[in-house]
Tab-separated table of C-alpha atoms in Angstrom:
chain	number	residue	atom	x	y	z
K	781	UNK	CA	-60.111	8.714	12.688
K	782	UNK	CA	-58.027	5.802	11.375
K	783	UNK	CA	-56.419	3.357	13.756
K	784	UNK	CA	-52.669	4.172	13.996
K	785	UNK	CA	-51.818	0.492	14.401
K	786	UNK	CA	-53.057	-0.566	10.970
K	787	UNK	CA	-50.865	-0.040	7.910
K	788	UNK	CA	-52.104	1.280	4.625
K	789	UNK	CA	-52.237	-1.414	1.908
K	790	UNK	CA	-50.066	0.726	-0.358
K	791	UNK	CA	-47.305	0.920	2.279
K	792	UNK	CA	-47.454	-2.835	2.772
K	793	UNK	CA	-47.110	-3.487	-0.954
K	794	UNK	CA	-44.172	-1.056	-1.183
K	795	UNK	CA	-42.324	-2.961	1.538
K	796	UNK	CA	-42.870	-6.245	-0.303
K	797	UNK	CA	-41.541	-4.760	-3.554
K	798	UNK	CA	-38.441	-3.280	-1.862
K	799	UNK	CA	-37.571	-6.643	-0.323
K	800	UNK	CA	-38.047	-8.388	-3.662
K	801	UNK	CA	-35.951	-5.891	-5.611
K	802	UNK	CA	-33.183	-5.420	-3.041
K	803	UNK	CA	-29.813	-6.147	-4.571
K	804	UNK	CA	-27.544	-8.557	-2.824
K	805	UNK	CA	-24.397	-6.902	-1.469
K	806	UNK	CA	-21.417	-7.895	-3.602
K	807	UNK	CA	-17.995	-8.012	-1.925
K	808	UNK	CA	-15.142	-7.699	-4.392
K	809	UNK	CA	-12.430	-10.301	-4.136
K	810	UNK	CA	-9.349	-9.035	-2.281
K	811	UNK	CA	-5.969	-9.234	-3.954
K	812	UNK	CA	-3.372	-11.461	-2.331
K	813	UNK	CA	-0.725	-8.771	-2.661
K	814	UNK	CA	2.193	-10.613	-1.092
K	815	UNK	CA	1.754	-13.515	-3.530
K	816	UNK	CA	3.206	-11.392	-6.340
K	817	UNK	CA	6.969	-11.584	-7.003
K	818	UNK	CA	9.132	-8.725	-5.786
K	819	UNK	CA	9.721	-7.281	-9.249
K	820	UNK	CA	5.957	-6.908	-9.769
K	821	UNK	CA	5.532	-5.413	-6.302
K	822	UNK	CA	8.307	-2.887	-6.918
K	823	UNK	CA	6.765	-1.912	-10.237
K	824	UNK	CA	3.317	-1.379	-8.703
K	825	UNK	CA	4.123	-0.231	-5.171
K	826	UNK	CA	7.866	0.681	-5.253
K	827	UNK	CA	8.571	-1.730	-2.380
K	828	UNK	CA	9.391	-5.427	-2.069
K	829	UNK	CA	7.303	-7.834	0.001
K	830	UNK	CA	9.554	-7.556	3.050
K	831	UNK	CA	9.466	-3.752	2.929
K	832	UNK	CA	5.675	-3.739	2.581
K	833	UNK	CA	5.472	-5.950	5.679
K	834	UNK	CA	7.825	-3.519	7.440
K	835	UNK	CA	5.573	-0.575	6.501
K	836	UNK	CA	2.566	-2.518	7.738
K	837	UNK	CA	4.248	-3.098	11.093
K	838	UNK	CA	5.052	0.573	11.697
K	839	UNK	CA	1.820	2.044	10.275
K	840	UNK	CA	-0.747	-0.480	11.488
K	841	UNK	CA	-1.412	1.234	14.854
K	842	UNK	CA	-2.375	4.464	13.042
K	843	UNK	CA	-4.544	3.153	10.173
K	844	UNK	CA	-6.343	0.038	11.462
K	845	UNK	CA	-10.099	0.563	11.729
K	846	UNK	CA	-11.780	-0.699	14.906
K	847	UNK	CA	-14.947	-2.228	13.450
K	848	UNK	CA	-17.098	-5.311	13.869
K	849	UNK	CA	-18.236	-5.269	10.258
K	850	UNK	CA	-17.129	-8.062	8.001
K	851	UNK	CA	-14.839	-7.671	4.991
K	852	UNK	CA	-13.063	-4.590	6.358
K	853	UNK	CA	-9.842	-3.662	4.578
K	854	UNK	CA	-6.713	-4.859	6.334
K	855	UNK	CA	-3.952	-2.414	7.150
K	856	UNK	CA	-1.798	-4.108	4.492
K	857	UNK	CA	-4.361	-3.419	1.774
K	858	UNK	CA	-4.829	0.178	2.916
K	859	UNK	CA	-1.067	0.749	2.692
K	860	UNK	CA	-0.796	-0.844	-0.747
K	861	UNK	CA	-3.694	1.220	-2.115
K	862	UNK	CA	-1.900	4.400	-0.995
K	863	UNK	CA	1.470	3.169	-2.296
K	864	UNK	CA	-0.063	2.508	-5.699
K	865	UNK	CA	-1.374	6.072	-5.832
K	866	UNK	CA	2.012	7.492	-4.772
K	867	UNK	CA	3.812	5.302	-7.320
K	868	UNK	CA	1.871	6.222	-10.459
K	869	UNK	CA	-0.236	9.274	-9.584
K	870	UNK	CA	-3.203	8.029	-11.603
K	871	UNK	CA	-6.812	9.022	-11.045
K	872	UNK	CA	-8.460	7.587	-7.950
K	873	UNK	CA	-10.950	5.480	-9.907
K	874	UNK	CA	-8.087	3.887	-11.861
K	875	UNK	CA	-6.398	2.918	-8.595
K	876	UNK	CA	-9.732	1.596	-7.307
K	877	UNK	CA	-10.280	-0.555	-10.394
K	878	UNK	CA	-6.771	-2.012	-10.096
K	879	UNK	CA	-7.128	-2.727	-6.362
K	880	UNK	CA	-10.801	-3.877	-6.521
K	881	UNK	CA	-12.102	-1.084	-4.276
K	882	UNK	CA	-14.206	2.034	-4.762
K	883	UNK	CA	-12.929	5.518	-5.508
K	884	UNK	CA	-14.013	6.720	-2.047
K	885	UNK	CA	-12.031	3.898	-0.426
K	886	UNK	CA	-8.899	4.932	-2.339
K	887	UNK	CA	-9.341	8.535	-1.214
K	888	UNK	CA	-9.664	7.507	2.434
K	889	UNK	CA	-6.701	5.121	2.212
K	890	UNK	CA	-4.413	7.771	0.717
K	891	UNK	CA	-5.411	10.281	3.369
K	892	UNK	CA	-5.046	7.862	6.287
K	893	UNK	CA	-1.626	6.617	5.183
K	894	UNK	CA	-0.433	10.172	4.492
K	895	UNK	CA	-1.398	11.327	7.977
K	896	UNK	CA	0.155	8.203	9.530
K	897	UNK	CA	3.441	8.752	7.686
K	898	UNK	CA	3.607	12.362	8.882
K	899	UNK	CA	3.647	11.016	12.440
K	900	UNK	CA	6.962	9.318	11.579
K	901	UNK	CA	8.588	12.463	10.156
K	902	UNK	CA	11.133	12.896	12.951
K	903	UNK	CA	11.971	9.187	12.958
K	904	UNK	CA	13.095	9.118	9.322
K	905	UNK	CA	13.991	12.752	8.554
K	906	UNK	CA	16.552	15.165	10.125
K	907	UNK	CA	18.614	14.620	12.134
K	908	UNK	CA	18.136	11.160	10.663
K	909	UNK	CA	19.460	7.760	11.556
K	910	UNK	CA	23.154	8.555	11.017
K	911	UNK	CA	25.499	10.579	13.260
K	912	UNK	CA	26.765	13.878	11.850
K	913	UNK	CA	30.363	12.660	11.666
K	914	UNK	CA	29.368	9.882	9.249
K	915	UNK	CA	27.545	12.390	7.059
K	916	UNK	CA	30.677	14.572	6.975
K	917	UNK	CA	32.779	11.601	5.885
K	918	UNK	CA	30.417	10.994	2.964
K	919	UNK	CA	30.753	14.595	1.718
K	920	UNK	CA	34.548	14.403	1.581
K	921	UNK	CA	35.119	16.798	-1.343
K	922	UNK	CA	34.625	19.788	1.003
K	923	UNK	CA	35.506	19.246	4.660
K	924	UNK	CA	32.728	19.708	7.230
K	925	UNK	CA	29.756	19.492	4.850
K	926	UNK	CA	26.717	17.778	6.407
K	927	UNK	CA	24.213	18.276	3.605
K	928	UNK	CA	23.291	19.829	0.266
K	929	UNK	CA	20.177	21.914	-0.258
K	930	UNK	CA	18.094	22.751	-3.296
K	931	UNK	CA	14.514	23.518	-4.226
K	932	UNK	CA	12.130	21.827	-6.605
K	933	UNK	CA	8.680	22.734	-7.873
K	934	UNK	CA	5.862	20.184	-7.515
K	935	UNK	CA	3.043	21.066	-9.959
K	936	UNK	CA	-0.502	21.249	-8.596
K	937	UNK	CA	-3.897	22.189	-9.988
K	938	UNK	CA	-4.955	25.821	-9.650
K	939	UNK	CA	-6.254	26.348	-6.101
K	940	UNK	CA	-9.498	28.204	-5.438
K	941	UNK	CA	-7.934	30.470	-2.766
K	942	UNK	CA	-4.923	32.785	-3.360
K	943	UNK	CA	-4.462	31.280	-6.800
K	944	UNK	CA	-1.892	33.864	-7.894
K	945	UNK	CA	0.515	33.026	-5.066
K	946	UNK	CA	1.062	29.544	-6.479
K	947	UNK	CA	2.082	30.651	-9.980
K	948	UNK	CA	5.866	30.331	-10.321
K	949	UNK	CA	8.254	31.946	-12.802
K	950	UNK	CA	7.462	29.223	-15.343
K	951	UNK	CA	3.790	30.294	-15.202
K	952	UNK	CA	2.353	27.091	-13.727
K	953	UNK	CA	0.941	26.423	-10.261
K	954	UNK	CA	3.268	24.636	-7.873
K	955	UNK	CA	4.550	24.065	-4.360
K	956	UNK	CA	8.183	25.137	-3.917
K	957	UNK	CA	9.801	22.396	-1.834
K	958	UNK	CA	13.180	22.723	-0.099
K	959	UNK	CA	15.159	19.474	0.056
K	960	UNK	CA	18.341	18.824	2.058
K	961	UNK	CA	20.090	15.481	1.640
K	962	UNK	CA	23.323	13.730	2.590
K	963	UNK	CA	25.797	11.755	0.479
K	964	UNK	CA	23.681	8.575	0.766
K	965	UNK	CA	20.664	10.170	-1.010
K	966	UNK	CA	18.756	10.288	2.280
K	967	UNK	CA	16.639	13.423	2.695
K	968	UNK	CA	17.524	14.950	6.055
K	969	UNK	CA	15.176	17.937	5.905
K	970	UNK	CA	12.109	18.939	3.900
K	971	UNK	CA	10.130	22.190	3.785
K	972	UNK	CA	6.894	21.609	1.873
K	973	UNK	CA	4.518	24.475	2.641
K	974	UNK	CA	5.462	27.380	0.394
K	975	UNK	CA	3.664	28.529	-2.795
K	976	UNK	CA	5.537	28.400	-6.076
K	977	UNK	CA	6.043	32.174	-6.210
K	978	UNK	CA	8.285	32.178	-3.107
K	979	UNK	CA	12.058	32.290	-3.729
K	980	UNK	CA	14.398	29.577	-2.447
K	981	UNK	CA	16.375	32.031	-0.340
K	982	UNK	CA	13.241	33.146	1.527
K	983	UNK	CA	12.264	29.542	2.238
K	984	UNK	CA	15.689	28.797	3.710
K	985	UNK	CA	15.797	32.059	5.660
K	986	UNK	CA	12.479	31.359	7.371
K	987	UNK	CA	12.857	27.617	7.965
K	988	UNK	CA	13.502	26.192	11.428
K	989	UNK	CA	16.747	24.554	10.343
K	990	UNK	CA	18.288	27.897	9.364
K	991	UNK	CA	17.486	29.249	12.831
K	992	UNK	CA	19.129	26.232	14.462
K	993	UNK	CA	22.270	26.677	12.356
K	994	UNK	CA	22.322	30.346	13.256
K	995	UNK	CA	22.171	29.473	16.977
K	996	UNK	CA	25.069	27.049	16.603
K	997	UNK	CA	23.065	23.869	17.241
K	998	UNK	CA	24.812	22.102	14.332
K	999	UNK	CA	28.511	21.994	13.503
K	1000	UNK	CA	29.129	21.858	9.788
K	1001	UNK	CA	28.127	23.454	6.510
K	1002	UNK	CA	25.395	23.127	3.953
K	1003	UNK	CA	26.060	23.524	0.244
K	1004	UNK	CA	23.714	25.486	-1.992
K	1005	UNK	CA	23.667	26.947	-5.484
K	1006	UNK	CA	23.559	30.610	-6.487
K	1007	UNK	CA	19.890	30.763	-5.539
K	1008	UNK	CA	20.982	31.129	-1.910
K	1009	UNK	CA	23.071	33.806	-0.178
K	1010	UNK	CA	26.517	32.763	1.057
K	1011	UNK	CA	26.241	32.412	4.844
K	1012	UNK	CA	28.679	31.170	7.516
K	1013	UNK	CA	26.809	27.838	7.478
K	1014	UNK	CA	25.632	27.835	3.829
K	1015	UNK	CA	28.393	27.766	1.217
K	1016	UNK	CA	27.643	28.755	-2.358
K	1017	UNK	CA	29.883	28.905	-5.472
K	1018	UNK	CA	31.912	31.965	-6.386
K	1019	UNK	CA	29.948	33.995	-8.958
K	1020	UNK	CA	33.091	34.877	-10.961
K	1021	UNK	CA	35.826	32.468	-9.806
K	1022	UNK	CA	39.462	33.310	-10.359
K	1023	UNK	CA	41.714	30.640	-11.881
K	1024	UNK	CA	43.184	28.312	-9.281
K	1025	UNK	CA	41.711	27.713	-5.808
K	1026	UNK	CA	38.366	29.392	-6.482
K	1027	UNK	CA	37.776	27.352	-9.620
K	1028	UNK	CA	38.737	24.154	-7.803
K	1029	UNK	CA	36.404	25.078	-4.946
K	1030	UNK	CA	33.532	25.730	-7.385
K	1031	UNK	CA	34.152	22.376	-9.060
K	1032	UNK	CA	34.070	20.550	-5.717
K	1033	UNK	CA	30.951	22.463	-4.708
K	1034	UNK	CA	29.212	21.571	-7.961
K	1035	UNK	CA	30.133	17.884	-7.807
K	1036	UNK	CA	28.990	17.592	-4.209
K	1037	UNK	CA	25.732	19.447	-4.856
K	1038	UNK	CA	24.947	17.019	-7.676
K	1039	UNK	CA	23.903	14.628	-4.923
K	1040	UNK	CA	20.819	16.678	-3.989
K	1041	UNK	CA	19.825	17.032	-7.640
K	1042	UNK	CA	20.111	13.256	-8.017
K	1043	UNK	CA	18.089	12.727	-4.840
K	1044	UNK	CA	15.268	14.949	-6.111
K	1045	UNK	CA	15.334	13.006	-9.376
K	1046	UNK	CA	15.090	9.709	-7.474
K	1047	UNK	CA	12.192	11.029	-5.386
K	1048	UNK	CA	10.191	12.031	-8.460
K	1049	UNK	CA	11.081	8.826	-10.314
K	1050	UNK	CA	9.887	6.660	-7.421
K	1051	UNK	CA	6.644	8.547	-6.848
K	1052	UNK	CA	5.078	9.672	-10.108
K	1053	UNK	CA	2.253	11.420	-8.274
K	1054	UNK	CA	4.717	14.282	-7.718
K	1055	UNK	CA	4.634	15.028	-11.453
K	1056	UNK	CA	1.288	16.753	-10.797
K	1057	UNK	CA	-0.955	16.624	-7.749
K	1058	UNK	CA	-4.696	17.092	-8.303
K	1059	UNK	CA	-5.490	18.072	-4.713
K	1060	UNK	CA	-5.614	21.241	-2.617
K	1061	UNK	CA	-2.283	22.847	-1.644
K	1062	UNK	CA	-2.648	21.660	1.967
K	1063	UNK	CA	-3.197	18.039	0.889
K	1064	UNK	CA	-0.381	18.373	-1.670
K	1065	UNK	CA	2.085	19.401	1.049
K	1066	UNK	CA	1.093	16.397	3.167
K	1067	UNK	CA	1.548	14.009	0.221
K	1068	UNK	CA	4.978	15.484	-0.566
K	1069	UNK	CA	6.147	14.917	3.024
K	1070	UNK	CA	4.758	11.365	2.944
K	1071	UNK	CA	6.679	10.636	-0.274
K	1072	UNK	CA	9.886	11.992	1.284
K	1073	UNK	CA	9.499	9.645	4.255
K	1074	UNK	CA	8.815	6.701	1.942
K	1075	UNK	CA	11.863	7.645	-0.140
K	1076	UNK	CA	14.058	7.527	2.958
K	1077	UNK	CA	12.634	4.163	4.003
K	1078	UNK	CA	13.210	2.790	0.491
K	1079	UNK	CA	16.781	4.133	0.440
K	1080	UNK	CA	17.626	2.757	3.891
K	1081	UNK	CA	16.206	-0.660	2.954
K	1082	UNK	CA	18.024	-0.716	-0.387
K	1083	UNK	CA	14.961	-0.650	-2.653
K	1084	UNK	CA	15.693	-0.260	-6.350
K	1085	UNK	CA	14.935	3.105	-7.968
K	1086	UNK	CA	12.617	2.450	-10.951
K	1087	UNK	CA	14.561	4.551	-13.483
K	1088	UNK	CA	17.755	6.511	-13.816
K	1089	UNK	CA	17.006	9.931	-12.276
K	1090	UNK	CA	17.612	13.134	-14.176
K	1091	UNK	CA	20.011	15.253	-12.123
K	1092	UNK	CA	18.769	18.581	-13.526
K	1093	UNK	CA	15.447	20.289	-12.901
K	1094	UNK	CA	14.434	22.455	-15.896
K	1095	UNK	CA	11.720	24.127	-13.803
K	1096	UNK	CA	14.162	25.379	-11.187
K	1097	UNK	CA	16.507	28.184	-12.165
K	1098	UNK	CA	17.764	31.277	-10.347
K	1099	UNK	CA	17.983	34.313	-12.647
K	1100	UNK	CA	18.347	36.741	-9.714
K	1101	UNK	CA	20.785	35.390	-7.102
K	1102	UNK	CA	20.549	37.019	-3.639
K	1103	UNK	CA	23.299	39.128	-2.121
K	1104	UNK	CA	25.994	37.247	-0.213
K	1105	UNK	CA	26.622	37.987	3.468
K	1106	UNK	CA	30.113	39.255	4.336
K	1107	UNK	CA	30.630	36.670	7.124
K	1108	UNK	CA	29.622	33.922	4.687
K	1109	UNK	CA	32.140	35.103	2.110
K	1110	UNK	CA	34.856	35.099	4.781
K	1111	UNK	CA	34.108	31.494	5.727
K	1112	UNK	CA	34.090	30.483	2.065
K	1113	UNK	CA	37.436	32.238	1.458
K	1114	UNK	CA	38.962	30.467	4.468
K	1115	UNK	CA	37.856	27.040	3.242
K	1116	UNK	CA	39.078	27.844	-0.255
K	1117	UNK	CA	42.481	28.953	1.071
K	1118	UNK	CA	42.930	26.005	3.448
K	1119	UNK	CA	41.748	23.158	1.214
K	1120	UNK	CA	42.085	24.182	-2.433
K	1121	UNK	CA	45.475	25.856	-2.702
């Protein structure tokens, strides 16, 4: 029986070879992100240096890693890696090459920042940072309006579960997102959890905000297009307007609703990842909400939108408008009679 204390010569030689051939750990040089001018930062990350510092201050408690290892990513770098993904929507390895990190690091950074931003949803989204009376003053074309609502489809890759539910009328897979905004292009409500096959009217009917309006928790009206039913708190255009007050009402409704179409265009122009998300539907919904919060922060802080947004969405049409509710038609007729005669 061999002595258990003695090592085999082969094992000893293998240890010597492993030590000799062990590669030295190479730490990639970190980018000094804040040394870039603001125009370069806005092009890469959609935020100026001061806004990136602001994001670092509010997100640091949720994304900082408690570790004693050297060369750990700072919270600022984690945020900028995620912002770069949101801004251009490229593949993870492309983001990693640009930021001098690995693909796995980019994936973790995007996930951590997305989850951290969702914690701030009620700080930057409805009821928002502005009182309702100021929102009504901004939507002055129709008295009492506190927001405009519309839907937009965010393309995704085909999911492995319930794939057919995500195919919309344009025959591509998507998440149907409900957006409500005010006159300042600030998104005051977002519903990002419904497959592309679900109609806008169903999303609004089943959202929490609709229930709150129905219980009288908000005083004012929302404006929607013909994809929604006319409700006492949701005003839509007349389907066949008569000359005079009804036509003037429809014109005011259309001009005011253009704000939400512009806001959706700004959101997609700022964050190119929303052109097509290559993640699961659950992760896609989280990223959409994170982009909405970042859009509001950028709007509040006066960040420049990278390109002129397109106010129309070719992927969002309503061939079959829902039936209007009688009480909603009565409210619409009253507003038309009192303000457009």
